[in-house]
CSV table of C-alpha atoms and ligand atoms in Angstrom, one decimal:
chain,number,residue,atom,x,y,z
A,6,MET,CA,-11.4,-22.5,-4.5
A,7,ASN,CA,-12.1,-24.8,-1.6
A,8,ILE,CA,-14.4,-23.4,1.6
A,9,HIS,CA,-12.9,-24.5,5.0
A,10,PRO,CA,-16.9,-25.4,6.9
A,11,LYS,CA,-16.0,-23.1,9.6
A,12,ALA,CA,-15.1,-20.0,7.5
A,13,LEU,CA,-18.7,-18.4,7.7
A,14,ASP,CA,-19.0,-19.4,11.5
A,15,ALA,CA,-15.8,-17.1,12.0
A,16,ILE,CA,-17.7,-14.2,10.3
A,17,GLU,CA,-21.3,-14.8,11.5
A,18,ASN,CA,-18.8,-14.8,15.2
A,19,PHE,CA,-17.3,-11.5,15.2
A,20,GLU,CA,-17.6,-8.6,16.7
A,21,LEU,CA,-16.0,-5.1,15.2
A,22,PRO,CA,-14.2,-2.8,17.8
A,23,GLU,CA,-15.6,0.4,18.1
A,24,LYS,CA,-12.3,2.1,17.0
A,25,LEU,CA,-10.7,0.8,14.1
A,26,GLY,CA,-7.5,2.1,13.9
A,27,PHE,CA,-5.0,1.1,11.0
A,28,GLY,CA,-4.2,-2.8,10.9
A,29,GLN,CA,-5.6,-3.7,14.0
A,30,THR,CA,-8.5,-5.5,13.5
A,31,LEU,CA,-8.1,-8.7,11.8
A,32,ALA,CA,-10.6,-10.4,9.8
A,33,PRO,CA,-11.9,-13.3,10.4
A,34,VAL,CA,-11.0,-15.6,7.3
A,35,MET,CA,-8.2,-15.4,4.9
A,36,TYR,CA,-7.2,-17.5,1.5
A,37,ARG,CA,-4.4,-19.4,1.0
A,38,VAL,CA,-3.0,-20.9,-1.6
A,39,ASP,CA,0.6,-23.0,-1.7
A,40,TYR,CA,2.9,-23.6,-4.7
A,41,ALA,CA,5.6,-27.0,-4.8
A,42,ASN,CA,6.5,-29.3,-7.7
A,43,GLY,CA,6.7,-26.6,-9.9
A,44,ARG,CA,2.8,-25.4,-9.4
A,45,TRP,CA,0.1,-23.4,-7.4
A,46,GLY,CA,-2.4,-25.9,-5.8
A,47,GLU,CA,-6.0,-25.1,-5.5
A,48,GLY,CA,-6.9,-22.1,-2.9
A,49,LEU,CA,-8.5,-22.1,0.7
A,50,LEU,CA,-10.6,-19.1,2.1
A,51,LEU,CA,-10.4,-20.7,5.7
A,52,PRO,CA,-10.5,-18.5,9.3
A,53,TYR,CA,-7.8,-16.4,9.8
A,54,GLY,CA,-5.6,-18.2,12.3
A,55,GLU,CA,-1.8,-19.5,13.3
A,56,LEU,CA,0.5,-20.4,10.7
A,57,SER,CA,3.1,-23.4,11.4
A,58,ILE,CA,6.3,-22.5,9.5
A,59,ASP,CA,9.4,-24.8,10.0
A,60,PRO,CA,12.8,-22.7,11.9
A,61,ALA,CA,14.9,-23.6,8.6
A,62,SER,CA,12.1,-21.7,6.6
A,63,LYS,CA,13.9,-19.7,3.5
A,64,VAL,CA,11.4,-16.7,5.0
A,65,LEU,CA,12.6,-16.1,8.5
A,66,ASN,CA,16.2,-16.8,7.3
A,67,TYR,CA,16.6,-15.0,4.2
A,68,ALA,CA,13.7,-12.4,4.0
A,69,GLN,CA,12.1,-14.4,0.9
A,70,VAL,CA,9.1,-12.6,1.6
A,71,ILE,CA,7.1,-9.7,-0.6
A,72,PHE,CA,3.7,-8.2,-0.2
A,73,GLU,CA,0.9,-6.0,-1.5
A,74,GLY,CA,-1.4,-3.4,-0.3
A,75,LEU,CA,-4.6,-2.7,-1.3
A,76,LYS,CA,-8.6,-2.0,-0.3
A,77,ALA,CA,-12.1,-2.8,-0.5
A,78,TYR,CA,-14.8,-0.3,-0.6
A,79,ARG,CA,-18.5,-0.3,0.3
A,80,VAL,CA,-19.1,3.6,2.1
A,81,GLU,CA,-21.6,4.6,-0.9
A,82,HIS,CA,-21.1,1.3,-3.4
A,83,VAL,CA,-24.2,-1.5,-3.3
A,84,GLN,CA,-21.7,-3.8,-4.1
A,85,THR,CA,-18.0,-3.9,-2.6
A,86,LYS,CA,-15.1,-2.7,-4.4
A,87,LEU,CA,-11.8,-3.1,-4.8
A,88,PHE,CA,-9.4,-0.3,-6.2
A,89,ARG,CA,-6.8,-1.3,-9.1
A,90,PRO,CA,-6.6,-4.9,-8.3
A,91,GLN,CA,-4.7,-5.3,-11.4
A,92,MET,CA,-2.2,-3.0,-10.5
A,93,ASN,CA,-1.2,-4.5,-7.4
A,94,ALA,CA,-1.3,-8.3,-9.6
A,95,GLY,CA,1.3,-6.9,-11.6
A,96,ARG,CA,3.2,-5.4,-9.3
A,97,LEU,CA,3.3,-8.4,-6.9
A,98,ASN,CA,4.8,-10.9,-9.9
A,99,ARG,CA,7.4,-8.0,-10.6
A,100,SER,CA,8.3,-8.3,-7.0
A,101,ALA,CA,8.1,-11.9,-7.5
A,102,ALA,CA,10.7,-12.1,-9.9
A,103,ARG,CA,12.8,-10.2,-8.2
A,104,MET,CA,13.0,-12.0,-5.7
A,105,LEU,CA,12.8,-15.3,-7.4
A,106,MET,CA,9.5,-16.7,-7.0
A,107,PRO,CA,6.6,-17.8,-8.7
A,108,ASP,CA,4.8,-15.7,-10.8
A,109,LEU,CA,0.8,-16.1,-9.6
A,110,PRO,CA,-1.5,-16.3,-12.2
A,111,GLU,CA,-3.7,-12.8,-12.0
A,112,SER,CA,-7.1,-15.2,-11.3
A,113,LEU,CA,-5.8,-16.3,-8.9
A,114,PHE,CA,-4.5,-13.0,-6.9
A,115,ILE,CA,-8.0,-11.9,-7.7
A,116,GLU,CA,-9.7,-15.1,-6.3
A,117,GLY,CA,-8.2,-14.2,-2.9
A,118,LEU,CA,-9.2,-10.8,-3.2
A,119,ALA,CA,-12.2,-11.7,-3.8
A,120,ALA,CA,-13.6,-14.8,-1.7
A,121,VAL,CA,-12.3,-12.9,1.5
A,122,SER,CA,-13.6,-9.3,0.3
A,123,ALA,CA,-16.7,-11.3,-0.3
A,124,TYR,CA,-16.3,-13.6,3.4
A,125,ALA,CA,-15.6,-10.2,5.4
A,126,ASP,CA,-18.3,-8.2,3.0
A,127,PRO,CA,-20.4,-7.4,7.1
A,128,LEU,CA,-16.9,-6.1,8.6
A,129,ILE,CA,-16.6,-3.2,5.8
A,130,PRO,CA,-16.9,-0.3,7.2
A,131,ARG,CA,-19.3,2.2,5.8
A,132,LEU,CA,-17.7,5.5,6.8
A,133,SER,CA,-15.8,7.9,4.6
A,134,GLY,CA,-12.1,7.4,4.7
A,135,GLN,CA,-12.7,3.6,5.9
A,136,SER,CA,-12.3,0.5,3.8
A,137,LEU,CA,-11.0,-3.1,4.3
A,138,TYR,CA,-7.2,-2.9,4.3
A,139,LEU,CA,-6.3,-6.5,1.9
A,140,ARG,CA,-2.9,-7.8,2.5
A,141,PRO,CA,-1.8,-10.3,0.0
A,142,LEU,CA,1.6,-11.5,1.4
A,143,MET,CA,4.1,-13.9,-0.8
A,144,PHE,CA,7.2,-16.0,1.2
A,145,GLY,CA,9.2,-19.3,0.7
A,146,THR,CA,8.6,-22.6,3.3
A,147,GLN,CA,11.1,-24.5,1.9
A,148,PRO,CA,13.0,-25.5,4.5
A,149,ALA,CA,16.7,-25.3,4.4
A,150,LEU,CA,19.9,-23.2,5.0
A,151,GLY,CA,21.5,-22.9,2.2
A,152,LEU,CA,21.6,-19.7,0.7
A,153,GLY,CA,18.9,-20.3,-2.4
A,154,THR,CA,15.5,-19.9,-3.7
A,155,SER,CA,13.1,-21.5,-1.8
A,156,ASP,CA,11.2,-24.3,-4.0
A,157,ARG,CA,7.7,-24.0,-2.1
A,158,PHE,CA,5.9,-20.5,-1.7
A,159,THR,CA,2.9,-19.9,0.5
A,160,PHE,CA,0.4,-16.7,-0.9
A,161,LEU,CA,-1.8,-15.4,1.5
A,162,VAL,CA,-4.4,-12.7,1.7
A,163,ILE,CA,-5.1,-11.5,5.2
A,164,ALA,CA,-7.6,-8.1,5.7
A,165,SER,CA,-8.3,-5.7,7.9
A,166,PRO,CA,-10.9,-3.0,8.5
A,167,SER,CA,-9.3,0.1,9.4
A,168,GLU,CA,-9.1,3.7,9.0
A,169,ALA,CA,-6.3,5.5,7.0
A,170,VAL,CA,-2.8,4.5,8.5
A,171,ILE,CA,-1.9,8.0,10.0
A,172,ALA,CA,-5.0,10.5,10.6
A,173,GLY,CA,-4.3,14.7,10.2
A,174,THR,CA,-1.2,16.3,8.8
A,175,LEU,CA,2.2,14.5,9.0
A,176,ARG,CA,5.3,16.5,9.9
A,177,VAL,CA,8.7,15.1,7.7
A,178,VAL,CA,12.2,15.2,9.0
A,179,VAL,CA,15.2,14.7,5.8
A,180,GLU,CA,17.0,12.3,6.2
A,181,ARG,CA,21.1,12.8,5.1
A,182,GLU,CA,22.9,9.8,6.6
A,183,GLY,CA,20.4,6.5,6.7
A,184,THR,CA,19.7,4.7,3.2
A,185,ARG,CA,16.5,3.2,2.0
A,186,ALA,CA,17.1,1.5,-0.8
A,187,ALA,CA,20.3,1.8,-3.8
A,188,ARG,CA,20.4,1.5,-7.3
A,189,GLY,CA,20.2,-2.1,-7.9
A,190,GLY,CA,18.6,-2.8,-4.9
A,191,THR,CA,14.7,-3.7,-4.4
A,192,GLY,CA,13.9,-0.5,-3.5
A,193,ASP,CA,11.2,-0.2,-6.7
A,194,VAL,CA,9.5,-3.8,-5.3
A,195,LYS,CA,7.3,-4.5,-2.5
A,196,VAL,CA,9.8,-6.6,-0.3
A,197,SER,CA,9.2,-6.8,3.2
A,198,GLY,CA,12.7,-6.5,3.7
A,199,ASN,CA,12.3,-2.6,1.7
A,200,TYR,CA,10.1,-1.9,5.2
A,201,GLY,CA,12.4,-3.6,7.6
A,202,ALA,CA,15.6,-1.9,6.9
A,203,SER,CA,13.5,1.5,7.3
A,204,LEU,CA,12.5,1.0,10.5
A,205,HIS,CA,15.5,2.4,12.6
A,206,ALA,CA,15.0,5.5,10.8
A,207,THR,CA,11.4,5.3,11.0
A,208,MET,CA,11.4,4.9,15.0
A,209,THR,CA,14.1,7.6,15.7
A,210,ALA,CA,12.1,10.2,13.2
A,211,VAL,CA,9.1,8.8,15.3
A,212,ASP,CA,10.5,9.2,18.7
A,213,SER,CA,11.7,12.5,17.4
A,214,GLY,CA,8.2,14.2,16.9
A,215,PHE,CA,7.9,13.3,12.8
A,216,ASN,CA,5.8,10.6,11.7
A,217,GLN,CA,8.4,9.3,8.7
A,218,PRO,CA,11.5,10.1,7.3
A,219,LEU,CA,12.3,11.4,4.0
A,220,TRP,CA,14.7,9.6,2.0
A,221,LEU,CA,17.3,10.7,-0.7
A,222,ASP,CA,18.9,9.0,-3.0
A,223,ALA,CA,22.0,6.3,-1.7
A,224,SER,CA,24.9,7.5,-3.8
A,225,GLU,CA,24.1,11.1,-3.4
A,226,HIS,CA,22.1,12.2,-0.6
A,227,ARG,CA,20.8,15.3,-2.6
A,228,TYR,CA,17.4,14.1,-4.3
A,229,ILE,CA,14.0,13.4,-2.5
A,230,GLU,CA,13.3,9.9,-3.2
A,231,GLU,CA,9.6,8.9,-1.0
A,232,LEU,CA,9.0,8.5,2.8
A,233,SER,CA,9.1,4.9,4.2
A,234,VAL,CA,5.4,4.2,3.5
A,235,MET,CA,4.4,6.6,1.1
A,236,ASN,CA,5.1,8.7,-2.0
A,237,PHE,CA,5.9,12.2,-1.9
A,238,PHE,CA,4.4,15.6,-4.1
A,239,VAL,CA,4.8,19.0,-3.6
A,240,MET,CA,2.9,22.0,-5.2
A,241,ILE,CA,5.5,24.5,-6.6
A,242,ASP,CA,4.1,27.8,-8.7
A,243,GLY,CA,1.0,25.9,-9.2
A,244,GLU,CA,2.9,23.0,-11.0
A,245,LEU,CA,2.8,19.5,-8.9
A,246,HIS,CA,6.4,17.6,-8.6
A,247,THR,CA,6.9,14.2,-7.8
A,248,PRO,CA,10.2,12.2,-8.0
A,249,GLU,CA,10.7,10.3,-11.1
A,250,LEU,CA,10.6,6.3,-11.2
A,251,SER,CA,14.5,6.4,-10.6
A,252,GLY,CA,14.6,2.7,-10.1
A,253,THR,CA,14.9,2.9,-6.4
A,254,ILE,CA,11.5,4.5,-6.0
A,255,LEU,CA,7.9,1.8,-5.1
A,256,PRO,CA,5.5,3.1,-8.0
A,257,GLY,CA,2.9,3.5,-5.8
A,258,VAL,CA,-0.5,2.6,-7.1
A,259,THR,CA,-2.3,5.8,-5.4
A,260,ARG,CA,0.6,7.7,-7.2
A,261,ASP,CA,-0.5,6.8,-10.9
A,262,SER,CA,-3.9,7.5,-9.4
A,263,VAL,CA,-3.1,11.0,-7.9
A,264,ILE,CA,-0.8,12.1,-11.4
A,265,THR,CA,-3.9,10.8,-13.8
A,266,LEU,CA,-6.3,12.7,-11.6
A,267,ALA,CA,-4.4,15.9,-11.4
A,268,ARG,CA,-3.7,16.2,-15.5
A,269,ASP,CA,-7.6,15.4,-15.6
A,270,ILE,CA,-8.2,18.7,-13.8
A,271,GLY,CA,-5.7,20.5,-15.8
A,272,ILE,CA,-2.6,20.6,-13.2
A,273,SER,CA,0.7,20.1,-14.9
A,274,VAL,CA,2.3,17.1,-13.4
A,275,HIS,CA,6.6,16.8,-13.1
A,276,GLU,CA,8.3,13.2,-12.6
A,277,ARG,CA,11.6,14.5,-12.1
A,278,LYS,CA,14.7,14.9,-10.0
A,279,LEU,CA,13.7,16.4,-7.0
A,280,GLU,CA,16.7,18.3,-5.2
A,281,ILE,CA,15.9,18.9,-1.3
A,282,ASN,CA,18.1,21.5,-0.8
A,283,LEU,CA,16.4,23.4,-3.6
A,284,LEU,CA,13.0,22.5,-2.4
A,285,LEU,CA,13.3,23.7,1.4
A,286,GLU,CA,14.2,27.0,-0.7
A,287,LEU,CA,11.1,26.8,-2.2
A,288,ILE,CA,9.5,26.5,0.8
A,289,GLN,CA,11.0,29.5,2.2
A,290,SER,CA,10.2,31.8,-0.6
A,291,GLN,CA,6.6,30.5,-0.5
A,292,GLN,CA,7.0,28.8,-4.4
A,293,CYS,CA,6.5,25.7,-2.4
A,294,THR,CA,3.0,26.0,-0.8
A,295,GLU,CA,2.0,22.4,-0.2
A,296,ALA,CA,3.8,19.0,-0.2
A,297,PHE,CA,1.3,15.5,0.5
A,298,ALA,CA,2.3,11.7,1.0
A,299,CYS,CA,0.2,9.2,-0.4
A,300,GLY,CA,-0.2,5.5,-0.5
A,301,THR,CA,-3.0,2.8,0.0
A,302,ALA,CA,-2.9,3.2,3.5
A,303,VAL,CA,-2.6,6.8,4.2
A,304,ILE,CA,-4.9,7.7,1.0
A,305,ILE,CA,-3.4,11.5,0.7
A,306,ALA,CA,-1.8,13.1,3.8
A,307,PRO,CA,-1.4,17.0,3.6
A,308,ILE,CA,2.5,17.5,4.7
A,309,SER,CA,2.5,20.4,7.6
A,310,ALA,CA,6.5,20.3,8.1
A,311,ILE,CA,9.6,19.4,6.7
A,312,GLY,CA,12.0,18.9,9.7
A,313,GLU,CA,16.1,18.6,10.1
A,314,LYS,CA,17.6,16.6,12.5
A,315,ASP,CA,19.1,19.8,13.7
A,316,GLY,CA,15.9,21.1,14.8
A,317,THR,CA,15.5,23.2,11.9
A,318,ILE,CA,11.4,23.4,10.7
A,319,TYR,CA,10.5,24.1,7.1
A,320,GLU,CA,6.7,25.0,8.0
A,321,LEU,CA,4.2,24.3,5.5
A,322,VAL,CA,0.5,24.8,5.5
A,323,GLU,CA,-1.3,24.1,8.7
A,324,GLU,CA,-3.8,21.9,7.5
A,325,SER,CA,-4.5,21.0,3.7
A,326,GLY,CA,-3.9,22.8,0.8
A,327,PRO,CA,-6.5,23.0,-1.8
A,328,ILE,CA,-4.7,20.9,-4.3
A,329,THR,CA,-4.3,18.5,-1.5
A,330,GLN,CA,-7.5,19.0,-0.5
A,331,LYS,CA,-8.8,18.6,-3.6
A,332,LEU,CA,-7.0,15.4,-4.9
A,333,ARG,CA,-8.0,13.6,-1.7
A,334,GLN,CA,-11.6,14.3,-2.3
A,335,LYS,CA,-11.6,13.4,-6.0
A,336,LEU,CA,-9.8,10.0,-5.0
A,337,LEU,CA,-11.7,9.2,-2.5
A,338,ASP,CA,-15.4,10.1,-4.7
A,339,ILE,CA,-14.2,7.6,-6.8
A,340,GLN,CA,-12.9,4.7,-4.6
A,341,GLU,CA,-16.2,5.1,-2.1
A,342,GLY,CA,-18.4,5.5,-4.9
A,343,ARG,CA,-20.0,9.0,-5.4
A,344,VAL,CA,-18.8,10.0,-8.9
A,345,PRO,CA,-18.6,7.7,-12.0
A,346,ASP,CA,-15.6,5.4,-12.0
A,347,ARG,CA,-14.3,7.4,-15.2
A,348,PHE,CA,-11.0,5.6,-15.6
A,349,ASN,CA,-12.5,2.4,-14.7
A,350,TRP,CA,-10.3,1.8,-11.8
A,351,LEU,CA,-12.9,-0.3,-9.5
A,352,LEU,CA,-13.3,-4.1,-9.8
A,353,SER,CA,-16.9,-5.5,-8.5
A,354,ILE,CA,-16.3,-8.8,-6.6
A,355,PRO,CA,-18.0,-11.3,-8.7
A,356,GLN,CA,-21.3,-13.2,-7.2
A,357,GLN,CA,-19.8,-16.5,-7.0
A,358,TYR,CA,-17.9,-15.8,-4.4
A,359,HIS,CA,-20.1,-14.2,-2.0
A,360,PRO,CA,-21.1,-16.9,0.9
A,361,GLN,CA,-24.5,-17.5,-0.1
A,362,THR,CA,-23.8,-19.2,-3.0
A,363,ASP,CA,-23.1,-22.8,-1.1
A,364,SER,CA,-20.4,-23.4,1.4
A,365,ALA,CA,-19.5,-25.7,-1.4
A,366,ASN,CA,-17.1,-25.3,-4.0
A,367,VAL,CA,-17.1,-22.3,-6.1
B,401,COI,C1,0.9,0.5,1.8
B,401,COI,O1,0.1,1.5,1.8
B,401,COI,O2,-0.2,-0.7,1.6
B,401,COI,C2,1.4,0.3,2.8
B,401,COI,O3,2.4,-0.6,2.0
B,401,COI,C3,2.1,0.9,4.0
B,401,COI,C4,1.8,-0.6,4.7
B,401,COI,C5,3.1,-1.0,4.9
B,401,COI,C6,1.3,0.6,6.2
């Protein structure tokens, strides 16, 4: 890996704002590696800055772009840790395959995360619930207007010292008309277009006093899928239920971690089809007592109400329910280093990526 001579200065001259928010403060370094002539080149850690991009590039014209989201944690850790980066590496490559983009070797993926996290180390928040949010991003740069895959690509890792994307409890609205993803589409991979397609319903939900739409299956609008940027869970009669991975839902890393943690504390977990109308009845009869959303950016957030566009509201517990609270705490305890890493989910940043090793190549 090469290191730009100004990378360290960028960090030393940087001041964190008092209020972090989510994704608003960008770390002043980034990682870049380019693909051309059938192979990936050498990685570069450089100061954060604008890119120059051809107006005819595939990414601008045909949205050949995918991304990931994961976090680096300090809080109680002596050394910064990444949470389950290998899962993100695997998912990035599944997204890449779906979008006819080249496989990125896991070693380059980890190198990018490690270098950015190591240089941005002084900016990694120490408060519980805060972390360095890492955003790996890959896109096609070939300038050519015919519809076809690019022959060259850029992979970046940018980062943002952040709080959870949404604080407090969530109110969600059932989306009975719009569609996030259909079978055979790209719903189960992390393609930027999925998020663009969800924007209209998401902003309409926000304008109506909700945080996010609750998406249903595309063919019948009958079964719950997920929220725009989070997976969905409910407690019914003391057991945890979540929509099964049907091919249209994103297989979240946090979703997988929640399932593991719940089973570990003896809660039965069912990955299955969840019918929206049945769920609303179960909320009314108080058989469904808790609902929550989870994702890297949001961690685990309780859902306090599910609404319909006609104004009907199905209220859940006002604050966090006990199981939601317990799972959130268990997850954060591992991520932030208060308990042993029993599932081997954390990866330490290898010493070689830290700036004090020299500003020459590592
Ligand atoms: C994440 O949780 O990493 C996400 O992808 C959410 C982001 C789109 C805000």
